[in-house]
Every structure is written in structure tokens, then in C-alpha cells.
mmCIF file of C-alpha atoms in Angstrom:
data_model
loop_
_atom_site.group_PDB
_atom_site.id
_atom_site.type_symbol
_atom_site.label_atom_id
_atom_site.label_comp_id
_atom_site.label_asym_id
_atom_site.label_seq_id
_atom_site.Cartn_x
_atom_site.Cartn_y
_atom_site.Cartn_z
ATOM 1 C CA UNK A 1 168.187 113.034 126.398
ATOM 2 C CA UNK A 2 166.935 111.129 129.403
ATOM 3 C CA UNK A 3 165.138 108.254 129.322
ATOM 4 C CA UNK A 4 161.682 109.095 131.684
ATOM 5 C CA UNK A 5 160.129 105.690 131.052
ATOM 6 C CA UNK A 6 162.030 104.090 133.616
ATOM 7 C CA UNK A 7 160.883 102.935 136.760
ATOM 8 C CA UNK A 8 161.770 103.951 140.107
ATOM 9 C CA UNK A 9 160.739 106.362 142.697
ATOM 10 C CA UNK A 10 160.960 110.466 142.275
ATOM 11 C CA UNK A 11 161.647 112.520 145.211
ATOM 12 C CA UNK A 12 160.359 116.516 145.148
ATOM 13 C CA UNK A 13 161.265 118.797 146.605
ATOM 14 C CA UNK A 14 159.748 122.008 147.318
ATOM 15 C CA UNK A 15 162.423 124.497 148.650
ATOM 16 C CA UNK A 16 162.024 127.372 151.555
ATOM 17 C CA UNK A 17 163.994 129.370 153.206
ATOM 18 C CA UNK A 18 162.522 128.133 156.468
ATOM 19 C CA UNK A 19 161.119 124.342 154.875
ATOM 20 C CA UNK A 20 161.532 122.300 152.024
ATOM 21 C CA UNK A 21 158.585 120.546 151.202
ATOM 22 C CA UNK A 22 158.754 116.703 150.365
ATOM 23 C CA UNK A 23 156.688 114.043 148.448
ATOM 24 C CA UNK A 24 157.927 110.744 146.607
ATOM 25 C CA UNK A 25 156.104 108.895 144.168
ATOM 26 C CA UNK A 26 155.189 105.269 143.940
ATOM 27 C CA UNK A 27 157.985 102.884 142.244
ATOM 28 C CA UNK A 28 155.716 102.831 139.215
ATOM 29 C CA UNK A 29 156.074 106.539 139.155
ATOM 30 C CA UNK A 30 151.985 106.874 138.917
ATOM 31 C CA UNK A 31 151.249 108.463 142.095
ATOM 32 C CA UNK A 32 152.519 111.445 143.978
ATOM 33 C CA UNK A 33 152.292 111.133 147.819
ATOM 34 C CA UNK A 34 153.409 114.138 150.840
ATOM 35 C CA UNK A 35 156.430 112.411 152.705
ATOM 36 C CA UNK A 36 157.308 115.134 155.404
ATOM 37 C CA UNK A 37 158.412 118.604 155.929
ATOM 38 C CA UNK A 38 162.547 119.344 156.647
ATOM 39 C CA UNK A 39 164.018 122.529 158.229
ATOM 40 C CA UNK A 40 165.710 124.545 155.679
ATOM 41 C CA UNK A 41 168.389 124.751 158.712
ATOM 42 C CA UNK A 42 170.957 123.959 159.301
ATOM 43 C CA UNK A 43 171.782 122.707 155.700
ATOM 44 C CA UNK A 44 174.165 119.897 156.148
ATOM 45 C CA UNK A 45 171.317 118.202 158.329
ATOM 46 C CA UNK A 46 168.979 118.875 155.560
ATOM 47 C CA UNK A 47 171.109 117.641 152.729
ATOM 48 C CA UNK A 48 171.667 114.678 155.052
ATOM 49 C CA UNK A 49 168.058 113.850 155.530
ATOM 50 C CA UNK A 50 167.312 113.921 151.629
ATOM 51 C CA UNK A 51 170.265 111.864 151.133
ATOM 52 C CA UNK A 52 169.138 109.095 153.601
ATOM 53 C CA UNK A 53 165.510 109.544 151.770
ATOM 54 C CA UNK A 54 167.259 108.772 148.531
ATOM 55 C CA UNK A 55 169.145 105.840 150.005
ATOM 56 C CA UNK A 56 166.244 104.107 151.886
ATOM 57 C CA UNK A 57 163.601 104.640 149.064
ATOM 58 C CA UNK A 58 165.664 103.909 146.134
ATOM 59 C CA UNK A 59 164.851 107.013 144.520
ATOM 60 C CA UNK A 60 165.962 107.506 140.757
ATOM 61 C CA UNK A 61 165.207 110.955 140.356
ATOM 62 C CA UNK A 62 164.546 114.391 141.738
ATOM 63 C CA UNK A 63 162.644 117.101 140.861
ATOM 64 C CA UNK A 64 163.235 120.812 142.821
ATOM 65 C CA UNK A 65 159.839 122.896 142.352
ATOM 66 C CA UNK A 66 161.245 126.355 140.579
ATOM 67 C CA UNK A 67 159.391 129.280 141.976
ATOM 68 C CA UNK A 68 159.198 131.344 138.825
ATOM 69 C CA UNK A 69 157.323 134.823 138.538
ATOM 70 C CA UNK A 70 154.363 135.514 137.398
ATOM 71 C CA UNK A 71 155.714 136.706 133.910
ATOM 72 C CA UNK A 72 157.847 133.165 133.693
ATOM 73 C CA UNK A 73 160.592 134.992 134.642
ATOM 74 C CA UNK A 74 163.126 133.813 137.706
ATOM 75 C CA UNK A 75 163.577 135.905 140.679
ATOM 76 C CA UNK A 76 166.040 135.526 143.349
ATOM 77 C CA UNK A 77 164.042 132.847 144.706
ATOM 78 C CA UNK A 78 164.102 131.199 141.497
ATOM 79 C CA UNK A 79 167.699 131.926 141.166
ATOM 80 C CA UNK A 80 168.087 130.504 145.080
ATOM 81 C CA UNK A 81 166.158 127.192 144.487
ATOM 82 C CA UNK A 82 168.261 126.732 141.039
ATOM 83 C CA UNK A 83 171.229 126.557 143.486
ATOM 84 C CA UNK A 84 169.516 124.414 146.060
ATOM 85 C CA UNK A 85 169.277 122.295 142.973
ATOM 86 C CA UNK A 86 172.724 121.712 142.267
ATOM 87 C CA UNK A 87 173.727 121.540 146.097
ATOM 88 C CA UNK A 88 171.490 118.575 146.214
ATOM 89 C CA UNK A 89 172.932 117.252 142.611
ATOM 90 C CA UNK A 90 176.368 117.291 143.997
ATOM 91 C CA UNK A 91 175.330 115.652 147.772
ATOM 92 C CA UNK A 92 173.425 112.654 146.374
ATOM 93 C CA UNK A 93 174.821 112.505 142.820
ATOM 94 C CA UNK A 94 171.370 112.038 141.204
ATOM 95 C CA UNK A 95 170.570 114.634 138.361
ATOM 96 C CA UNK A 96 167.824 116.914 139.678
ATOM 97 C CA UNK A 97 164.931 118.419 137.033
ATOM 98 C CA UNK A 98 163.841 122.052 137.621
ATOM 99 C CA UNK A 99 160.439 122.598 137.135
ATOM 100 C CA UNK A 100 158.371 125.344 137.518
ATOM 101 C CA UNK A 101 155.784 125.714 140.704
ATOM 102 C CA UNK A 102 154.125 128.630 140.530
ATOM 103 C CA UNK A 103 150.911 128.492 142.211
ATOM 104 C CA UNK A 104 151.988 125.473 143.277
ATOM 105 C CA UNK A 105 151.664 127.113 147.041
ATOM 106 C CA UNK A 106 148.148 128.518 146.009
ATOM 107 C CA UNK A 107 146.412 125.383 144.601
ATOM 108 C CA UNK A 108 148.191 123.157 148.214
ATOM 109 C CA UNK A 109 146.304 125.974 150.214
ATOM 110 C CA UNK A 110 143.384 125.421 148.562
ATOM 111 C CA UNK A 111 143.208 121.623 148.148
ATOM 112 C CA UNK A 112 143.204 122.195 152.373
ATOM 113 C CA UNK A 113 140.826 124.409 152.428
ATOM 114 C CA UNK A 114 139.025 121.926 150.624
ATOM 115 C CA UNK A 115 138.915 119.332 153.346
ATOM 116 C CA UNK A 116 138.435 121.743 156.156
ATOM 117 C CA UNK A 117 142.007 122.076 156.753
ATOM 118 C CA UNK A 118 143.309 125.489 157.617
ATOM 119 C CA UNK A 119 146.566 126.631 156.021
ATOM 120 C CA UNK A 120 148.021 129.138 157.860
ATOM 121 C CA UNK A 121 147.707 126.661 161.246
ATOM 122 C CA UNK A 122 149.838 124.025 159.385
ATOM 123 C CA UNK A 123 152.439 125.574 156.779
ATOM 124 C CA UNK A 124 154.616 122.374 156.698
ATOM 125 C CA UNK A 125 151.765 120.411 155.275
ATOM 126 C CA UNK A 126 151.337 123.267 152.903
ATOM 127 C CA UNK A 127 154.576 122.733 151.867
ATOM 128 C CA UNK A 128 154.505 118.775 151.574
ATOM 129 C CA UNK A 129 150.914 118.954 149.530
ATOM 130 C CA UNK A 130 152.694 121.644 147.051
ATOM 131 C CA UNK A 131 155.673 119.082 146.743
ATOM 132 C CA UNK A 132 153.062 116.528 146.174
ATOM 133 C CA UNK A 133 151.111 118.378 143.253
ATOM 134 C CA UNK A 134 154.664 119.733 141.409
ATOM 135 C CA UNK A 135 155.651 115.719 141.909
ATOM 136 C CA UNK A 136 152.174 114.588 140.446
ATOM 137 C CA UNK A 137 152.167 117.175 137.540
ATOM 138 C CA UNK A 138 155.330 115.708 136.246
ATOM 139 C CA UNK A 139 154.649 112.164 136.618
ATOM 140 C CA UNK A 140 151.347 113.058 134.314
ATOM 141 C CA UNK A 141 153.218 114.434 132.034
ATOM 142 C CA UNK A 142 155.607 111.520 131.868
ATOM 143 C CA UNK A 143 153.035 108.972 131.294
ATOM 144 C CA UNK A 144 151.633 111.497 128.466
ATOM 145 C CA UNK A 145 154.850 111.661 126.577
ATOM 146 C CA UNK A 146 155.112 107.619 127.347
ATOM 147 C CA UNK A 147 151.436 106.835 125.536
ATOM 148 C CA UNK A 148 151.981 109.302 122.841
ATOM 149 C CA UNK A 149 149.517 112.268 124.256
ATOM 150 C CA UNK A 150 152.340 115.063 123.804
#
């Protein structure tokens, strides 16, 4: 089993057919933070964007938000994101976690609306932010499992 108490930034990414969503964490791997918004296209520029990411932030891990149904179940996106996974397991050599993101989309929209932000105007940022809570999710439950809170 992996060792999650070590220290290091996490990279997430929240795929699209259009955009992947990205957010990074602090080194301490406390905080979740937006990064930017990639192109889904063309792929090799994508996959060479996340690896320079991963190079230039020292990141230790990666998570890839899984868009599961309702029901828990995996649709085709699921099933596409699963393979975005290993794509980006094979181009940077860092294992990636799959984790699921449903309403992950939702809860970004409305953390905008929130702050007077209007979603539909900005859909990269939507993207980012739901990278950002999927990343912040499993950092909490990291530091749960680390002070005995499971």
C-alpha cells in the first residue's frame, strides 16, 4: 500500500473533452489551490504541459477526478478519464489515484456563484475550482487517515 504521509506536492486533474482542469497543493499537502486550465487538444501538447508542471513543481502525486454516475457506476466518461489516467501514468511515470468527482462540477459552479462569479461566462475556471475541491477533498482525507480520524 502507499505511503500518503509523505510530503510533496499533488497535482489534479480534472479531465474534459475540451479542458482539463488543474490545481496543485501546497508541499505540505494541506491546501488545494486552482493552477490553470489546459486544452484537451491536441494531446501531446497537453501531456507535455502536465509533464513540465510535474517537473517544475516537484509534484509527487496525481490525482485524475473520475466522473462517476449518479448510481456510482462509470460511464464512458468515466471509462474515458480512467484512460486519460494511465496516458498520463505512462508520460510522467508518477502513479495517478482515481477518485471520484461527481458533483464536483456542481459544487465549483456554485462556490462562483457564491462570490458573484458567473459560470457559464468562465468554464475554465469552473474547471480549475472543481480540480481544486476533488484535490482538497483528498488531501482532508489524508490528514484524517494520518491523525487517526478514519
Amino acid at each position: 500500500m502507499k505511503d500518503n504521509t509523505q510530503h510533496g506536492r499533488v497535482l489534479a486533474l480534472d479531465w474534459g473533452t475540451v479542458r482539463v482542469g488543474v490545481a496543485l497543493s501546497d508541499p505540505g499537502r494541506v491546501l488545494a489551490s486552482p493552477y490553470d486550465t489546459f486544452p484537451a487538444k491536441p494531446k501531446q501538447q497537453l501531456f507535455d504541459r502536465i509533464r513540465k508542471v510535474v517537473t517544475q513543481e516537484e509534484v509527487k502525486d496525481i490525482i485524475v477526478g473520475l466522473p462517476l454516475n449518479m448510481d456510482g457506476s462509470e460511464g464512458d466518461s468515466a471509462k474515458k478519464a480512467r484512460a486519460f489516467a494511465v496516458e498520463i501514468e505512462n508520460e510522467t511515470g508518477i502513479e495517478v489515484i482515481c477518485l471520484d468527482e461527481r458533483l464536483s462540477s456542481f459544487s465549483a459552479e456554485q462556490t462562483l456563484r457564491a462570490v458573484g462569479r458567473k459560470p457559464s461566462k468562465d468554464k475554465a475556471r469552473v474547471d480549475r475550482v472543481a480540480a481544486t475541491l476533488v484535490l482538497q477533498e483528498y488531501l482532508d482525507s489524508l490528514h484524517h487517515r494520518e491523525y487517526g480520524h478514519e
